[in-house]
Tab-separated table of C-alpha atoms in Angstrom:
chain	number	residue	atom	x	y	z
F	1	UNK	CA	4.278	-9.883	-19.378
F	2	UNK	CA	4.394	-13.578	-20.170
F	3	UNK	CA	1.217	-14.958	-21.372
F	4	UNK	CA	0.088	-16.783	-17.900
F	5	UNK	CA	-2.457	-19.448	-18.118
F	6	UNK	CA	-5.759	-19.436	-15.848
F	7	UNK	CA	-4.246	-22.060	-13.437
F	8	UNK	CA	-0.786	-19.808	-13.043
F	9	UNK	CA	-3.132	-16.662	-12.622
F	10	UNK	CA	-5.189	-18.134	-10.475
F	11	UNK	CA	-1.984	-19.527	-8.298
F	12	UNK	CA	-0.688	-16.112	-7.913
F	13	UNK	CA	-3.435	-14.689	-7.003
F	14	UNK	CA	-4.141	-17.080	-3.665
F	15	UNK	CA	-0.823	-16.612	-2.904
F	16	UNK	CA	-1.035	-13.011	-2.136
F	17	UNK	CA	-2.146	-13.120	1.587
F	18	UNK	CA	-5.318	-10.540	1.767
F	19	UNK	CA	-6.896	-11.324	5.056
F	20	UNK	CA	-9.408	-8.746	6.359
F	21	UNK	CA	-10.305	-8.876	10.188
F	22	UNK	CA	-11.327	-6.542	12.442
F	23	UNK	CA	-8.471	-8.276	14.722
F	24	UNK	CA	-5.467	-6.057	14.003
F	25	UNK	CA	-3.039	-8.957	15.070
F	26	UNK	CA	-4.365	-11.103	11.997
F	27	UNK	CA	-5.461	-8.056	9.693
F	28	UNK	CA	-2.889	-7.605	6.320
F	29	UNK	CA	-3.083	-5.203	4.105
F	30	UNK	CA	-3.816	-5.798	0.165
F	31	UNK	CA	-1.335	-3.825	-1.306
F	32	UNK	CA	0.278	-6.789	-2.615
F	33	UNK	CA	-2.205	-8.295	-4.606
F	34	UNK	CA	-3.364	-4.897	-5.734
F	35	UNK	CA	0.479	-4.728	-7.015
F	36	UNK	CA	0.111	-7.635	-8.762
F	37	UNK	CA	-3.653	-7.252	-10.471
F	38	UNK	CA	-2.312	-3.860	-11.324
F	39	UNK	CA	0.795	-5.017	-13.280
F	40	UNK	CA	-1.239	-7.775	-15.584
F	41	UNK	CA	-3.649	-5.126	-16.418
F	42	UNK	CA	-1.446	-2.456	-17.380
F	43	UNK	CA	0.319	-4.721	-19.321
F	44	UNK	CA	-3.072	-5.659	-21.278
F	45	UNK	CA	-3.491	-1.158	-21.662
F	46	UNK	CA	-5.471	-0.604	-19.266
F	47	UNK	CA	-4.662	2.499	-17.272
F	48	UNK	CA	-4.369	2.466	-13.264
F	49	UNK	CA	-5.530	4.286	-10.760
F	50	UNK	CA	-4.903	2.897	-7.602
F	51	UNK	CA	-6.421	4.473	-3.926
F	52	UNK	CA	-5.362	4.374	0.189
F	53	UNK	CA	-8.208	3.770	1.653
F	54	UNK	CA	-9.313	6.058	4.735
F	55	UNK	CA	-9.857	4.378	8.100
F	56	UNK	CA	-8.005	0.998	7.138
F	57	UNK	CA	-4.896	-0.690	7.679
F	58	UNK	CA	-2.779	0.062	4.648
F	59	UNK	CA	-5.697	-1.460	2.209
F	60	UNK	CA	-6.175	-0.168	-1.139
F	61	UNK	CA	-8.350	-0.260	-4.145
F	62	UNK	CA	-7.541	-0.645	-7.801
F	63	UNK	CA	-9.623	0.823	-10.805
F	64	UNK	CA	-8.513	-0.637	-14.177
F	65	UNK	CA	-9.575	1.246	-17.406
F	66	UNK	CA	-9.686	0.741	-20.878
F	67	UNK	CA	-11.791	2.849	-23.919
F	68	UNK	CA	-13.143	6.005	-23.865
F	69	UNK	CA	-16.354	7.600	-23.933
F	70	UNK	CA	-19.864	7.330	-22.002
F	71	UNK	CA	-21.252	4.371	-19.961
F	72	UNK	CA	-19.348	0.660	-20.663
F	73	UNK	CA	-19.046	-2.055	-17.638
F	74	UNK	CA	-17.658	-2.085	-14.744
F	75	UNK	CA	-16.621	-5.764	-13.537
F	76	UNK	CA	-16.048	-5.788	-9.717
F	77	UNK	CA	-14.627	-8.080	-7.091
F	78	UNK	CA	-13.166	-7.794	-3.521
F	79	UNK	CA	-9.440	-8.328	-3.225
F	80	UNK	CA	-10.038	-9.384	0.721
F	81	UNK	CA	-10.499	-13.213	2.259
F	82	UNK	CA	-11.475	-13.717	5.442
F	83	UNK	CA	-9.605	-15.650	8.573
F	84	UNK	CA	-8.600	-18.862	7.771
F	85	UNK	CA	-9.627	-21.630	11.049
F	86	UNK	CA	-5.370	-22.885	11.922
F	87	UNK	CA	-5.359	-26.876	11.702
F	88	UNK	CA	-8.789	-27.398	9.678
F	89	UNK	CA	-7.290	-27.041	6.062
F	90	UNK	CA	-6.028	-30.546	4.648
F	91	UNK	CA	-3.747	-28.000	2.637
F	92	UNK	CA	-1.796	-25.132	2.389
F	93	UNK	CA	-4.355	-22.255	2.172
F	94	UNK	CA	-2.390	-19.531	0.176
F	95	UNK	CA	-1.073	-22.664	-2.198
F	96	UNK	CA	-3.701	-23.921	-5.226
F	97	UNK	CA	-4.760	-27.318	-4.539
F	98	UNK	CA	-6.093	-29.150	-7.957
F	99	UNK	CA	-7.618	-32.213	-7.296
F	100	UNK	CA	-11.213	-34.010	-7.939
F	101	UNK	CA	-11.582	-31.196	-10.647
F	102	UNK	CA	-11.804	-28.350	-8.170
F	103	UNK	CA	-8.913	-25.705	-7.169
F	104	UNK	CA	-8.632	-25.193	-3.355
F	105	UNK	CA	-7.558	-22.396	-1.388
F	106	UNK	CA	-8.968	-19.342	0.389
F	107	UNK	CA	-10.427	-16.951	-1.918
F	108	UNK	CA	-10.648	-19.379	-4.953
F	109	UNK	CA	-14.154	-19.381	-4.312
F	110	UNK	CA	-15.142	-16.075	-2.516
F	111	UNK	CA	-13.783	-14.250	-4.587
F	112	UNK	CA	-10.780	-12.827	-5.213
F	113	UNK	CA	-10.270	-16.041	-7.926
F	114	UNK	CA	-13.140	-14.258	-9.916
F	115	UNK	CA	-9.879	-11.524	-11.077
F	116	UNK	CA	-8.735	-14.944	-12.867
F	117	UNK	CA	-11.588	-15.187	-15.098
F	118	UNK	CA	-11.595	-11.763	-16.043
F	119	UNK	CA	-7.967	-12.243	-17.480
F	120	UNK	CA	-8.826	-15.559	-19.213
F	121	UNK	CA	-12.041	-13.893	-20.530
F	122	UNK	CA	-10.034	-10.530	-21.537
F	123	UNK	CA	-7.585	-12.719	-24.280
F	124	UNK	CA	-10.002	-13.032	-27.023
F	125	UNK	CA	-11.560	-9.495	-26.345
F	126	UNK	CA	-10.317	-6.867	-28.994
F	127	UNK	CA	-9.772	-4.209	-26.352
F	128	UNK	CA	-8.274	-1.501	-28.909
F	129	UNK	CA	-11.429	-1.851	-30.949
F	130	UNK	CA	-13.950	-1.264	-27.852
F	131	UNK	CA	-16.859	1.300	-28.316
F	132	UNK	CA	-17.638	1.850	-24.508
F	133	UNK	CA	-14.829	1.677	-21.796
F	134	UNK	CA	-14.284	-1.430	-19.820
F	135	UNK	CA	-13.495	-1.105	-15.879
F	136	UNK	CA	-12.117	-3.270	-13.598
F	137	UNK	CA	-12.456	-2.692	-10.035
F	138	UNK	CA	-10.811	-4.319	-7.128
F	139	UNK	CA	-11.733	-3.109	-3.763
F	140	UNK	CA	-10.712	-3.755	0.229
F	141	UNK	CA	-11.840	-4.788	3.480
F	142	UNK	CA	-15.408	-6.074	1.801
F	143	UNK	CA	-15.602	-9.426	4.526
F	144	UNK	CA	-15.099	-6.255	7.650
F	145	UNK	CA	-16.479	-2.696	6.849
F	146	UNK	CA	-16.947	-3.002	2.950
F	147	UNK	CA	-14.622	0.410	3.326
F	148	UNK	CA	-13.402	-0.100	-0.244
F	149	UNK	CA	-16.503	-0.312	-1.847
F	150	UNK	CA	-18.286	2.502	0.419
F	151	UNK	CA	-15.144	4.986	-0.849
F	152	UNK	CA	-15.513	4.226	-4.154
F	153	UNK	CA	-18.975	5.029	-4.639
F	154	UNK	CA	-18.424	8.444	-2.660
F	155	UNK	CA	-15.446	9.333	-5.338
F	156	UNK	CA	-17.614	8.926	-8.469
F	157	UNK	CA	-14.737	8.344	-10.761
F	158	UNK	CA	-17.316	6.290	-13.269
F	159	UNK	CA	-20.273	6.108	-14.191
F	160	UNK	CA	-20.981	2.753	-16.201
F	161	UNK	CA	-24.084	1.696	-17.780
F	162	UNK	CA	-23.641	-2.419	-16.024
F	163	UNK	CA	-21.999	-3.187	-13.486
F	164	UNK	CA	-21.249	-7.306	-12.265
F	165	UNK	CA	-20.245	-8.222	-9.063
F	166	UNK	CA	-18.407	-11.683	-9.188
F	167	UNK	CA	-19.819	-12.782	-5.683
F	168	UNK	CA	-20.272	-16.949	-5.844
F	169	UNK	CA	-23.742	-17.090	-7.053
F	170	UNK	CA	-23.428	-19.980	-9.308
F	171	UNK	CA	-23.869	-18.201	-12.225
F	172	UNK	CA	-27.187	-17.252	-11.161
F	173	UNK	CA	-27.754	-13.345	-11.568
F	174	UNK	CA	-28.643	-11.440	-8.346
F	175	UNK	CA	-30.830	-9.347	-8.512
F	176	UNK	CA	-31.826	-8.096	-5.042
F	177	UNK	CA	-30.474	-8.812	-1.816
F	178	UNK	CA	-31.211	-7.962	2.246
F	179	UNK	CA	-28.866	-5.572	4.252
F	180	UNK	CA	-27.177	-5.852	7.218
F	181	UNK	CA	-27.397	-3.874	10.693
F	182	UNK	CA	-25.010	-4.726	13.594
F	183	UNK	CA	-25.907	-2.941	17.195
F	184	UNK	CA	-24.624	-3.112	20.622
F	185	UNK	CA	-26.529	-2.533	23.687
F	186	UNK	CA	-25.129	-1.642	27.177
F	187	UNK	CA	-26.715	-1.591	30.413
F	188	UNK	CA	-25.210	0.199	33.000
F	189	UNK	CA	-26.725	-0.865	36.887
F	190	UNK	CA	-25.194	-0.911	40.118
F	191	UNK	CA	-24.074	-3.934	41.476
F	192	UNK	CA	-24.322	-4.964	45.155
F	193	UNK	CA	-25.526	-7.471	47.479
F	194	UNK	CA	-28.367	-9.768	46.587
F	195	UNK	CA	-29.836	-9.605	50.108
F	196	UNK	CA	-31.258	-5.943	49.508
F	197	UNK	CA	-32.147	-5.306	45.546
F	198	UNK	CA	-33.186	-1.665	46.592
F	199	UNK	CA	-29.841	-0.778	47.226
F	200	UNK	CA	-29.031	-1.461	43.332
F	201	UNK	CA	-29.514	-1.337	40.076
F	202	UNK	CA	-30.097	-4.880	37.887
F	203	UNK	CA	-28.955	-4.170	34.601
F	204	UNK	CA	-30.816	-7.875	33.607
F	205	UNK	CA	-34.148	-6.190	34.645
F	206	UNK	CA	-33.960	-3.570	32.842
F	207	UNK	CA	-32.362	-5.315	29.550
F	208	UNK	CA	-35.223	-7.904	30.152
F	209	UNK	CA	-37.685	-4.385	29.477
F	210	UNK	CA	-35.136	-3.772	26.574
F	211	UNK	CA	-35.517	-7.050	25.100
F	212	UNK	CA	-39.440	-7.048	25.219
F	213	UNK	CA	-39.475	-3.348	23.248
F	214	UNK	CA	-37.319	-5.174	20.660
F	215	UNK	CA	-39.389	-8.163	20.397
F	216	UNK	CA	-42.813	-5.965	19.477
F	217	UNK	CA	-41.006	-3.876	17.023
F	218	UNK	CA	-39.959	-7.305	15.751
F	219	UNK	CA	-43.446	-8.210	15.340
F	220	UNK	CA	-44.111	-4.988	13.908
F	221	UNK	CA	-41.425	-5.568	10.913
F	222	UNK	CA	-42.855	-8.532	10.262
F	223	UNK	CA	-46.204	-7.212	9.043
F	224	UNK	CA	-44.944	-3.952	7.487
F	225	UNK	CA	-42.365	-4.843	5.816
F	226	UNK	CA	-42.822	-7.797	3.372
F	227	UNK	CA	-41.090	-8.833	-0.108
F	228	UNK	CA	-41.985	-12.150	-1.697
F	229	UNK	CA	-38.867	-12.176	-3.730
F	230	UNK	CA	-37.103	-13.624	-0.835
F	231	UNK	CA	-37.088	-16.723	0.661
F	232	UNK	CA	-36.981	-15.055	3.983
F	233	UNK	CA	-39.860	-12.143	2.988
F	234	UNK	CA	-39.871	-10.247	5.865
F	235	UNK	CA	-37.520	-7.967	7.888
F	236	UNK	CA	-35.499	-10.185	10.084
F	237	UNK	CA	-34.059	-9.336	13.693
F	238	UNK	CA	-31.512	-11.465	15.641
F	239	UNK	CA	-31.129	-11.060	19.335
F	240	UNK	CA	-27.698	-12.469	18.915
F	241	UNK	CA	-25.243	-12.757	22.075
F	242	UNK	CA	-26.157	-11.348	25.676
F	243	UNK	CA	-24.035	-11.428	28.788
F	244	UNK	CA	-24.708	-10.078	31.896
F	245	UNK	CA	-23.436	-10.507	35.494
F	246	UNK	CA	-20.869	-12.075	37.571
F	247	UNK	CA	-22.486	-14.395	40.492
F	248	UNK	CA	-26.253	-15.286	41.296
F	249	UNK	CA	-25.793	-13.333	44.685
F	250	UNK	CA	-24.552	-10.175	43.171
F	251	UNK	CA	-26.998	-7.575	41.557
F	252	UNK	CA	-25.698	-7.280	38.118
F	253	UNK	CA	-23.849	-4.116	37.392
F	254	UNK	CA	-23.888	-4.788	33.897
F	255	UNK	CA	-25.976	-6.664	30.712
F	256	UNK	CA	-24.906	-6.559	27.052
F	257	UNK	CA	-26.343	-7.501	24.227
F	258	UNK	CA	-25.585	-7.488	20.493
F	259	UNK	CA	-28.277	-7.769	17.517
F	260	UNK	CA	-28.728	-7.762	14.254
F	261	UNK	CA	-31.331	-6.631	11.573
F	262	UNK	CA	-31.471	-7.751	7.709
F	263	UNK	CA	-33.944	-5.442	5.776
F	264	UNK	CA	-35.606	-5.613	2.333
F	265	UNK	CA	-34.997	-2.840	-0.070
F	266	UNK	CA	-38.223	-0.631	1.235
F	267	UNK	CA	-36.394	-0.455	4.765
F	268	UNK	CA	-34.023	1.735	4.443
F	269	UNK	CA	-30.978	1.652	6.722
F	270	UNK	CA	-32.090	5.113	8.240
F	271	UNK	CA	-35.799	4.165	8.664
F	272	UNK	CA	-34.553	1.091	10.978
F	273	UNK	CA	-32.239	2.846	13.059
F	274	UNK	CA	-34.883	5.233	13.819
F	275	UNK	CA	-37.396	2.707	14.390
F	276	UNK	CA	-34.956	1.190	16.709
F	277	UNK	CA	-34.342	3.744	19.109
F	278	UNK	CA	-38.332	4.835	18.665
F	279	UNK	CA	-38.616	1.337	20.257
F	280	UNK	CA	-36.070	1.502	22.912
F	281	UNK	CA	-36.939	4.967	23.870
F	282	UNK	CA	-39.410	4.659	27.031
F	283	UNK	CA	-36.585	2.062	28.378
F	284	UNK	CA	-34.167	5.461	27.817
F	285	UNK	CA	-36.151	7.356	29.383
F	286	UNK	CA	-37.066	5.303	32.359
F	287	UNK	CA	-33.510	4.671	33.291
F	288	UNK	CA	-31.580	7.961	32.404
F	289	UNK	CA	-27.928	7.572	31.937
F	290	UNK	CA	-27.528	3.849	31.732
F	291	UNK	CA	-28.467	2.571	28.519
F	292	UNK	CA	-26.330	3.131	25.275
F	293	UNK	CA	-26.874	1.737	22.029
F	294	UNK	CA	-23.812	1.911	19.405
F	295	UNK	CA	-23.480	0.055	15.721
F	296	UNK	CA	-20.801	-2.728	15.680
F	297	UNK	CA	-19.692	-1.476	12.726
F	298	UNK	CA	-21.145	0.401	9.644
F	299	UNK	CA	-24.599	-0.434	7.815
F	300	UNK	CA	-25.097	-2.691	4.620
F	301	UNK	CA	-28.078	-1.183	2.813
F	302	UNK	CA	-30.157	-3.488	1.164
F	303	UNK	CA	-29.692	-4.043	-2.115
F	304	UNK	CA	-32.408	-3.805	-5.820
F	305	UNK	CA	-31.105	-3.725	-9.198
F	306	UNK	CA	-31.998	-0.358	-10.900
F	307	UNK	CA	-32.417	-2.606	-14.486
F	308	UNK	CA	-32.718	1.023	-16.453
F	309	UNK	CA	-30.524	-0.610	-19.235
F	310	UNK	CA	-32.226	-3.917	-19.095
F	311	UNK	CA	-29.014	-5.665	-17.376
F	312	UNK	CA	-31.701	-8.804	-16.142
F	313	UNK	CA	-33.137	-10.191	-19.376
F	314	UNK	CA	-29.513	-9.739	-21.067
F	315	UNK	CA	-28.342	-11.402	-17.942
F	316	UNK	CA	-30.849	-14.350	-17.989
F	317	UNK	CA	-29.966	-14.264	-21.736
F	318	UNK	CA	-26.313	-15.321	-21.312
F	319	UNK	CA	-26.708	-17.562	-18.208
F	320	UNK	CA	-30.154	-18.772	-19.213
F	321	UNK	CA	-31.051	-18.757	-15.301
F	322	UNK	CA	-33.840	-16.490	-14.338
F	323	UNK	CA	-32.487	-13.903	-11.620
F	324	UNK	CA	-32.994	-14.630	-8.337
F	325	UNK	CA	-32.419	-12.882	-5.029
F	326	UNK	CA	-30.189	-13.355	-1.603
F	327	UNK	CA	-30.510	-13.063	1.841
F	328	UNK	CA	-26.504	-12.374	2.418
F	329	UNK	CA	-24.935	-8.613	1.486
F	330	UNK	CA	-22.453	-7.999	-1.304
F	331	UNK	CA	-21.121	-4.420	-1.982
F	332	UNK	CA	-24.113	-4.091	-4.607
F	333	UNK	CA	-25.571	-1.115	-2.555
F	334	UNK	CA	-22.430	0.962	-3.155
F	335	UNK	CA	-21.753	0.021	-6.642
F	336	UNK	CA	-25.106	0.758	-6.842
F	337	UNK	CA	-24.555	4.587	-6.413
F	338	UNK	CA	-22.355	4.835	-9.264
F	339	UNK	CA	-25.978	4.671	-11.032
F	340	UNK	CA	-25.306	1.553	-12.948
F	341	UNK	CA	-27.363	-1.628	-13.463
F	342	UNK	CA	-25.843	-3.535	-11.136
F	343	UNK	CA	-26.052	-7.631	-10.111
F	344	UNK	CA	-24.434	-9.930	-8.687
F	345	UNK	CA	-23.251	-12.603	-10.858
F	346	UNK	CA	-19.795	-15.037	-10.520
F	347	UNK	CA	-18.939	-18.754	-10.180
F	348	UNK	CA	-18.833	-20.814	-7.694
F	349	UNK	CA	-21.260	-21.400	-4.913
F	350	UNK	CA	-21.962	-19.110	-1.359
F	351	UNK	CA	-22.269	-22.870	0.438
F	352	UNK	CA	-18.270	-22.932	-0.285
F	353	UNK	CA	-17.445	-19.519	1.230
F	354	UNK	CA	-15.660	-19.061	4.480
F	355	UNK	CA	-15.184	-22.547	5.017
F	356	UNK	CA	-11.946	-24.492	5.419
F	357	UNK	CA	-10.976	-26.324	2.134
F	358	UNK	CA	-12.600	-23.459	0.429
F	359	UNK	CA	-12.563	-24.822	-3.276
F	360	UNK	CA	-13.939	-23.614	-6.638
F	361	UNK	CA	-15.135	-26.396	-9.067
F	362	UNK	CA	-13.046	-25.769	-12.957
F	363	UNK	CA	-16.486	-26.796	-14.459
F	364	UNK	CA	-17.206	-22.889	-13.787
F	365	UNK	CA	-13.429	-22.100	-15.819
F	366	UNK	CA	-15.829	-21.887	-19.771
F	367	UNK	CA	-18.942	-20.682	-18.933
F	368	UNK	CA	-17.933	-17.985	-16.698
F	369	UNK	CA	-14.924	-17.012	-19.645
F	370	UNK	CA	-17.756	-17.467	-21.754
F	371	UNK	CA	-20.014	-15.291	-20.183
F	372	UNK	CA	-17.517	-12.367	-19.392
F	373	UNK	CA	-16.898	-12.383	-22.792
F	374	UNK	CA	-20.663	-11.686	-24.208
F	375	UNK	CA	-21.015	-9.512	-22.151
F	376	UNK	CA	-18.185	-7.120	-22.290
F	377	UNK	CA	-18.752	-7.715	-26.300
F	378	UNK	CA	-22.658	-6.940	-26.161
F	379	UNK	CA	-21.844	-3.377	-23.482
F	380	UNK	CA	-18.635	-2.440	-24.708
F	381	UNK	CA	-17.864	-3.742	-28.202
């Protein structure tokens, strides 16, 4: 392998096309990037073990190890962007822009440029001399179902002492971060004829009852569930999108509505779907047979470090920033499950994600190398 520099890894890397989407018609498969992250680590000695993903569309993940034995750290990233808006970029998006001291293009910042700093951080690491094994993971489909990540932690292949997710954070270690819950719910009436309302069934009426159980057990959340480590501290529920109807003079046939939910740590993702449908329940059961309630897509747990091995103090040792927590979700939970310390820790800055002109400032480039490095050297070496 020739010895690449940062910039010509980093160029390679955005132009691998990795696009996640729950839209098949813009959806593309990883396989490959996850060829080429594969290649420069083997070359390094890592070994390779490389897995299809169930449920998605051709997407795979990629394990990279190297040393033996019990524990080590596990440095993870996703290998997926999401969409790209056509006509807003000033540039090519799969094509590294340099300019003002930043490097544009999608992922650069969130975060499939964070495999980049690995490599740079990896050439001054003695990785034939290393005590504890050092993994590299990158996963799929993290922006859509996190199905990568979820897989992963149901195969158990490791179990590291640390784990780092390279999310943007700004070099700030995360500690602790909300989940995410995505529902549906339909209303089935029976349209007809304004005139006469008795001779149907107005699915707004009875989403109207819908809405009003919601907005108690909202309440509810509020005061029950509370955790001052966020700037948000409480439970948070989103009555998002509704549309019901066709015409003022028609009874509507049928109301939607989609919601969301972002719970601390103490709510787990089970305790708030049950609470849900606790709340909807009398609407259930006053109206048999016309109300359904689905998830959009699977849960995000909500996320708190385990710190057994004292992961935050070495963290806030190297970075010297004090951890902090998030309101977004990463694939923490997951990684989580391997039983590791795990935070969320990587350059760049969340305000730059998913935006057009994505960019990455290179003032990150030597602490970020620099922090890899002490901390593969303090776990592994």
């Amino acid at each position: 392998m020739p010895n690449l520099s940062f910039l010509e890894h980093y160029e390679k890397i955005i132009q691998c096309p990795s696009i996640s989407a729950f839209d098949e018609k813009i959806d593309q498969s990883n396989e490959p990037l996850i060829a080429l992250l594969s290649g420069w680590f083997s070359d390094l000695g890592f070994t390779i073990t490389i897995q299809q993903v169930p449920g998605t569309r051709n997407k795979f993940n990629m394990l990279a190890k190297i040393g033996s034995g019990e524990g080590g750290l596990l440095l993870c990233g996703h290998s997926d962007t999401v969409p790209f808006d056509e006509g807003a970029w000033q540039s090519d998006p799969f094509k590294v822009k340099q300019a003002d001291g930043k490097l544009f293009g999608l992922g650069s910042c969130d975060m499939k440029g964070f495999f980049a700093f690995i490599l740079e951080a990896l050439k001054t690491i003695p990785l034939k001399k290393l005590k504890k094994p050092l993994y590299i993971l990158a996963t799929a489909d993290e922006e859509t179902s996190m199905a990568g990540a979820r897989f992963f932690a149901e195969q158990q292949l490791i179990k590291p002492n640390m784990a780092i997710i390279g999310e943007p954070t700004e070099l700030i270690p995360i500690y602790k971060h909300k989940g995410h819950i995505a529902q549906s719910l339909n209303i089935q009436g029976k349209a007809g004829h304004s005139s006469d309302p008795d001779k149907g069934v107005n699915a707004i009426e009875i989403m109207y009852q819908a809405i009003g159980q919601l907005m108690d057990l909202q309440g509810k959340l509020k005061t029950k569930f509370h955790d001052e480590a966020f700037s948000v501290p409480h439970v948070t529920m989103n009555l998002g999108h509704i549309h019901g109807g066709d015409g003022e003079n028609r009874i509507c046939g049928h109301c939607k509505l989609n919601f969301d939910m972002r719970a601390v740590p103490e709510l787990s993702d089970e305790q708030a779907l049950t609470m849900i449908d606790e709340a909807l329940a009398p609407v259930f059961a006053k109206y048999p047979n016309r109300l359904s309630l689905d998830l959009m897509y699977p849960t995000a747990p909500a996320f708190a470090c385990r710190d057994e091995q004292n992961i935050l103090a070495l963290a806030e040792q190297l970075t010297g920033k004090k951890f902090q927590s998030a309101n977004y979700a990463t694939e923490a939970p997951f990684i989580n499950q391997l039983g590791c310390d795990t935070i969320v820790l990587g350059p760049g800055s969340i305000d730059q994600a998913h935006q057009p002109d994505e960019y990455i400032s290179l003032d990150y480039v030597n602490p970020t190398v620099l922090v890899l490095q002490q901390m593969i050297n303090k776990v592994c070496c």
